[in-house]
């Protein structure tokens, strides 16, 4: 309790999933929370039980992001913690995605040579949207958020990456590229902001139970069999890492990646 007392935290994409879990834990630890999401109603519903403030903005839209941070300034007058969490999975626009992957997995298990041609089917728009939401969104929110954070004696930025940024998820080159880009961005910004005592770190979750991974019904047993700890993680597993990185306990930690992934990938 009270590990974040007196702090103001903005969590992007906080209406559900990992963002909502981080917002809730931050609130429980004493922070004043601001929840951003695309849809104001959804952000308000998440915000209500934790007396948080809700702001609608598409993090990939420069104007909307500028307006969001103006509102943060007007509402709270300070910003101590920024969590860049808003993200998209990439298979939303292909309802047969999981079935295609399952068919491919079965063929591989049967010893067949299996090709993955996903990149040749990806449109310019799909590539751009993935890079825009994750990388441009993280850049825009850091740029605008830092203008407020630098007036405080300390700050913490937490960028949500993924194990796929290091491992490379087949069929998801744009997602893997975006998450890998976030890791490089995090390290460079950590160097830049160290003299201002603003720490910049990343969390690279493994497989976590949220709406993003809910469609993986066919593949889930196979995926869980590859996780040494035997199961998908819960949103709170990520939220606890975020509380730690945001708190004074992590005051000597910057430019690092924490990867709660049940042991699935051990080399972030
Ligand atoms: N769930 C996992 O297994 C997992 C693993 C690794 C990384 N991640 C990452 O964690 C983050 C959260 O994922 P989740 O599983 O909670 O997903 P989710 O789909 O449950 O929630 C994502 C939230 O982000 C919001 N959002 C999407 N685009 C936005 C935009 N342009 N502007 C503002 N908000 C936007 C959505 O509306 C949604 O509320 C994402 O960055 C995701 O890539 C998730």
PDB file of N, CA and C in Angstrom, residues 219-228 230-231 264:
ATOM      1  N   UNK A 219      -5.065 -22.908 -30.003  1.00  0.00           N
ATOM      2  CA  UNK A 219      -3.625 -23.027 -29.773  1.00  0.00           C
ATOM      3  C   UNK A 219      -3.225 -23.030 -28.305  1.00  0.00           C
ATOM      4  N   UNK A 220      -4.143 -22.654 -27.442  1.00  0.00           N
ATOM      5  CA  UNK A 220      -3.739 -22.405 -26.045  1.00  0.00           C
ATOM      6  C   UNK A 220      -3.089 -23.613 -25.358  1.00  0.00           C
ATOM      7  N   UNK A 221      -3.650 -24.818 -25.486  1.00  0.00           N
ATOM      8  CA  UNK A 221      -2.984 -25.951 -24.816  1.00  0.00           C
ATOM      9  C   UNK A 221      -1.547 -26.154 -25.308  1.00  0.00           C
ATOM     10  N   UNK A 222      -1.338 -25.997 -26.611  1.00  0.00           N
ATOM     11  CA  UNK A 222       0.018 -26.153 -27.155  1.00  0.00           C
ATOM     12  C   UNK A 222       0.944 -25.056 -26.614  1.00  0.00           C
ATOM     13  N   UNK A 223       0.441 -23.812 -26.581  1.00  0.00           N
ATOM     14  CA  UNK A 223       1.257 -22.700 -26.074  1.00  0.00           C
ATOM     15  C   UNK A 223       1.581 -22.908 -24.596  1.00  0.00           C
ATOM     16  N   UNK A 224       0.581 -23.356 -23.825  1.00  0.00           N
ATOM     17  CA  UNK A 224       0.820 -23.531 -22.382  1.00  0.00           C
ATOM     18  C   UNK A 224       1.802 -24.671 -22.122  1.00  0.00           C
ATOM     19  N   UNK A 225       1.801 -25.648 -23.016  1.00  0.00           N
ATOM     20  CA  UNK A 225       2.745 -26.758 -22.826  1.00  0.00           C
ATOM     21  C   UNK A 225       4.195 -26.298 -23.021  1.00  0.00           C
ATOM     22  N   UNK A 226       4.374 -25.148 -23.694  1.00  0.00           N
ATOM     23  CA  UNK A 226       5.735 -24.623 -23.918  1.00  0.00           C
ATOM     24  C   UNK A 226       6.192 -23.688 -22.803  1.00  0.00           C
ATOM     25  N   UNK A 227       5.287 -23.359 -21.870  1.00  0.00           N
ATOM     26  CA  UNK A 227       5.628 -22.423 -20.789  1.00  0.00           C
ATOM     27  C   UNK A 227       6.065 -23.239 -19.569  1.00  0.00           C
ATOM     28  N   UNK A 228       7.318 -23.094 -19.107  1.00  0.00           N
ATOM     29  CA  UNK A 228       7.757 -23.885 -17.956  1.00  0.00           C
ATOM     30  C   UNK A 228       6.819 -23.795 -16.756  1.00  0.00           C
ATOM     31  N   UNK A 230       3.677 -23.450 -16.964  1.00  0.00           N
ATOM     32  CA  UNK A 230       2.494 -24.233 -17.296  1.00  0.00           C
ATOM     33  C   UNK A 230       1.208 -23.508 -17.636  1.00  0.00           C
ATOM     34  N   UNK A 231       1.200 -22.183 -17.619  1.00  0.00           N
ATOM     35  CA  UNK A 231      -0.065 -21.474 -17.872  1.00  0.00           C
ATOM     36  C   UNK A 231       0.198 -20.056 -18.347  1.00  0.00           C
ATOM     37  N   UNK A 264       8.844 -18.793 -20.288  1.00  0.00           N
ATOM     38  CA  UNK A 264       8.738 -19.183 -21.700  1.00  0.00           C
ATOM     39  C   UNK A 264       9.938 -18.706 -22.502  1.00  0.00           C
TER      40      UNK A 264
END
